[in-house]
């Protein structure tokens, strides 16, 4: 079970954000991470879980028969 560990820069690139955002997630313990002495790594599955947990599915709006009021 060898899972790929991403650097903060790699995790930020995968999420399409800056490194500062990833570091804030780590500091607030909102994402799993691995501390290897001083360096910090984020498991690839943690990034996937973060994305899945915050994915919002679209809802289907029912349209009124009469449209909008004038």
XYZ file of N, CA, C and O in Angstrom:
280
model
N 0.839 -1.175 0.000
C 0.000 0.000 0.000
C 0.886 1.240 0.000
O 1.005 1.951 0.979
N 1.526 1.499 -1.091
C 2.337 2.707 -1.198
C 1.526 3.771 -1.917
O 1.167 3.629 -3.074
N 1.227 4.795 -1.190
C 0.441 5.887 -1.737
C 1.361 7.044 -2.061
O 2.320 7.311 -1.334
N 1.062 7.726 -3.134
C 1.876 8.848 -3.556
C 1.666 10.021 -2.605
O 0.539 10.410 -2.320
N 2.754 10.578 -2.102
C 2.698 11.747 -1.228
C 3.064 12.981 -2.049
O 4.109 13.023 -2.692
N 2.200 13.966 -2.011
C 2.394 15.185 -2.792
C 3.029 16.279 -1.942
O 2.725 16.399 -0.755
N 3.865 17.064 -2.555
C 4.377 18.248 -1.870
C 3.241 19.265 -1.804
O 2.207 19.119 -2.466
N 3.436 20.304 -1.034
C 2.424 21.351 -0.927
C 2.192 21.978 -2.303
O 1.055 22.237 -2.698
N 3.261 22.170 -3.058
C 3.143 22.757 -4.395
C 2.354 21.834 -5.330
O 1.512 22.302 -6.103
N 2.611 20.525 -5.254
C 1.891 19.563 -6.098
C 0.406 19.519 -5.739
O -0.457 19.467 -6.617
N 0.097 19.524 -4.448
C -1.297 19.510 -4.002
C -2.009 20.785 -4.448
O -3.162 20.737 -4.886
N -1.326 21.915 -4.352
C -1.911 23.183 -4.789
C -2.190 23.158 -6.288
O -3.244 23.613 -6.735
N -1.277 22.607 -7.046
C -1.463 22.515 -8.497
C -2.647 21.610 -8.835
O -3.444 21.921 -9.714
N -2.777 20.510 -8.111
C -3.863 19.572 -8.365
C -5.223 20.208 -8.040
O -6.209 19.941 -8.719
N -5.279 21.050 -7.005
C -6.521 21.731 -6.650
C -6.729 23.024 -7.433
O -7.804 23.615 -7.388
N -5.690 23.468 -8.105
C -5.801 24.713 -8.858
C -5.799 25.933 -7.957
O -6.472 26.927 -8.237
N -5.062 25.853 -6.846
C -4.980 26.956 -5.900
C -3.520 27.302 -5.648
O -2.623 26.693 -6.224
N -3.299 28.212 -4.739
C -1.945 28.566 -4.355
C -1.467 27.722 -3.184
O -2.262 27.067 -2.497
N -0.188 27.727 -2.956
C 0.399 26.973 -1.842
C -0.114 27.476 -0.494
O -0.277 26.702 0.439
N -0.375 28.755 -0.423
C -0.840 29.343 0.832
C -2.166 28.717 1.285
O -2.380 28.479 2.468
N -3.057 28.435 0.327
C -4.339 27.813 0.647
C -4.133 26.410 1.225
O -4.757 26.045 2.225
N -3.240 25.640 0.632
C -2.960 24.283 1.120
C -2.356 24.353 2.519
O -2.740 23.591 3.409
N -1.439 25.270 2.726
C -0.833 25.417 4.055
C -1.883 25.813 5.105
O -1.826 25.376 6.248
N -2.855 26.623 4.700
C -3.924 26.993 5.621
C -4.801 25.781 5.943
O -5.196 25.576 7.093
N -5.111 24.953 4.936
C -5.875 23.725 5.177
C -5.147 22.823 6.165
O -5.765 22.229 7.049
N -3.841 22.730 6.021
C -3.027 21.901 6.919
C -3.040 22.500 8.323
O -3.245 21.792 9.311
N -2.830 23.803 8.428
C -2.791 24.458 9.737
C -4.126 24.330 10.474
O -4.150 24.161 11.695
N -5.224 24.382 9.730
C -6.554 24.260 10.323
C -7.001 22.802 10.442
O -8.115 22.536 10.875
N -6.129 21.890 10.021
C -6.404 20.444 10.049
C -7.683 20.085 9.315
O -8.478 19.269 9.752
N -7.862 20.702 8.149
C -9.027 20.427 7.317
C -8.708 19.418 6.226
O -9.597 19.026 5.469
N -7.434 18.996 6.134
C -7.002 17.991 5.172
C -5.948 17.124 5.846
O -5.172 17.612 6.688
N -5.948 15.836 5.497
C -4.945 14.942 6.075
C -3.575 15.269 5.505
O -3.453 15.655 4.351
N -2.553 15.101 6.337
C -1.181 15.329 5.879
C -0.223 14.438 6.650
O -0.569 13.868 7.673
N 0.992 14.329 6.128
C 2.043 13.528 6.749
C 3.210 14.450 7.029
O 3.644 15.206 6.146
N 3.691 14.424 8.251
C 4.825 15.267 8.628
C 6.072 14.394 8.648
O 6.166 13.446 9.409
N 7.023 14.716 7.803
C 8.279 13.974 7.703
C 9.400 14.845 8.263
O 10.214 15.371 7.531
N 9.413 14.991 9.572
C 10.353 15.938 10.170
C 9.804 17.334 9.939
O 8.701 17.646 10.334
N 10.537 18.150 9.234
C 10.039 19.486 8.919
C 9.154 19.515 7.670
O 8.152 20.215 7.646
N 9.512 18.770 6.613
C 8.661 18.795 5.410
C 7.281 18.185 5.661
O 7.124 17.280 6.462
N 6.304 18.705 4.947
C 4.929 18.222 5.046
C 4.518 17.697 3.673
O 4.806 18.317 2.661
N 3.847 16.547 3.668
C 3.352 15.961 2.429
C 1.865 15.670 2.586
O 1.391 15.365 3.677
N 1.147 15.736 1.481
C -0.286 15.469 1.481
C -0.527 14.209 0.657
O -0.143 14.163 -0.509
N -1.165 13.192 1.244
C -1.475 11.992 0.464
C -2.416 12.339 -0.692
O -3.314 13.166 -0.544
N -2.195 11.701 -1.819
C -3.019 11.966 -2.996
C -4.490 11.661 -2.712
O -5.377 12.369 -3.162
N -4.751 10.631 -1.912
C -6.135 10.278 -1.581
C -6.790 11.370 -0.734
O -8.006 11.567 -0.804
N -6.011 12.099 0.064
C -6.566 13.183 0.878
C -7.062 14.317 -0.013
O -8.099 14.928 0.270
N -6.339 14.593 -1.087
C -6.765 15.630 -2.030
C -8.049 15.185 -2.723
O -8.999 15.962 -2.854
N -8.104 13.917 -3.124
C -9.301 13.377 -3.770
C -10.494 13.431 -2.820
O -11.592 13.834 -3.218
N -10.290 13.042 -1.566
C -11.360 13.089 -0.566
C -11.840 14.526 -0.344
O -13.040 14.772 -0.201
N -10.910 15.466 -0.303
C -11.253 16.868 -0.105
C -12.143 17.356 -1.245
O -13.146 18.036 -1.016
N -11.787 16.989 -2.462
C -12.575 17.392 -3.633
C -13.963 16.755 -3.582
O -14.979 17.428 -3.783
N -14.020 15.467 -3.301
C -15.308 14.760 -3.264
C -16.222 15.298 -2.160
O -17.428 15.413 -2.360
N -15.651 15.628 -1.009
C -16.455 16.118 0.106
C -17.042 17.498 -0.174
O -18.063 17.867 0.393
N -16.414 18.266 -1.050
C -16.872 19.620 -1.313
C -17.506 19.791 -2.688
O -17.771 20.905 -3.123
N -17.755 18.682 -3.361
C -18.410 18.737 -4.657
C -19.912 18.869 -4.441
O -20.517 18.096 -3.713
N -20.487 19.856 -5.082
C -21.922 20.114 -4.955
C -22.587 19.691 -6.259
O -22.238 20.183 -7.331
N -23.534 18.784 -6.139
C -24.262 18.314 -7.309
C -25.322 19.337 -7.686
O -25.952 19.935 -6.816
N -25.549 19.520 -8.984
C -26.569 20.478 -9.405
C -27.969 19.966 -9.083
O -28.217 18.767 -9.075
N -28.863 20.885 -8.808
C -30.258 20.519 -8.574
C -31.070 20.937 -9.784
O -30.725 21.895 -10.477
N -32.124 20.234 -10.002
C -32.968 20.573 -11.137
C -34.091 21.474 -10.645
O -34.850 21.105 -9.762
N -34.147 22.635 -11.208
C -35.193 23.582 -10.837
C -36.435 23.306 -11.652
O -36.368 23.112 -12.860
N -37.552 23.298 -10.986
C -38.804 23.149 -11.713
C -39.259 24.530 -12.152
O -39.242 25.485 -11.376
N -39.625 24.619 -13.379
C -40.053 25.898 -13.925
C -41.542 26.084 -13.729
O -42.318 25.150 -13.867
N -41.904 27.267 -13.411
C -43.304 27.596 -13.248
C -43.992 27.569 -14.615
O -43.381 27.892 -15.643
N -45.262 27.209 -14.638
C -45.998 27.170 -15.896
C -46.190 28.554 -16.478
O -46.328 28.722 -17.679
N -46.194 29.544 -15.608
C -46.558 30.884 -16.050
C -45.363 31.829 -16.192
O -45.540 32.958 -16.563
N -44.188 31.374 -15.869
C -43.019 32.236 -16.001
C -42.917 33.229 -14.848
O -43.528 33.055 -13.804
N -42.177 34.284 -15.075
C -41.968 35.285 -14.037
C -43.092 36.309 -14.028
O -43.675 36.617 -15.064
N -43.324 36.868 -12.851
C -44.329 37.928 -12.734
C -43.786 39.207 -13.350
O -42.595 39.504 -13.269
N -44.629 39.965 -13.960
C -44.207 41.186 -14.639
C -43.976 42.318 -13.698
O -44.288 42.479 -12.627
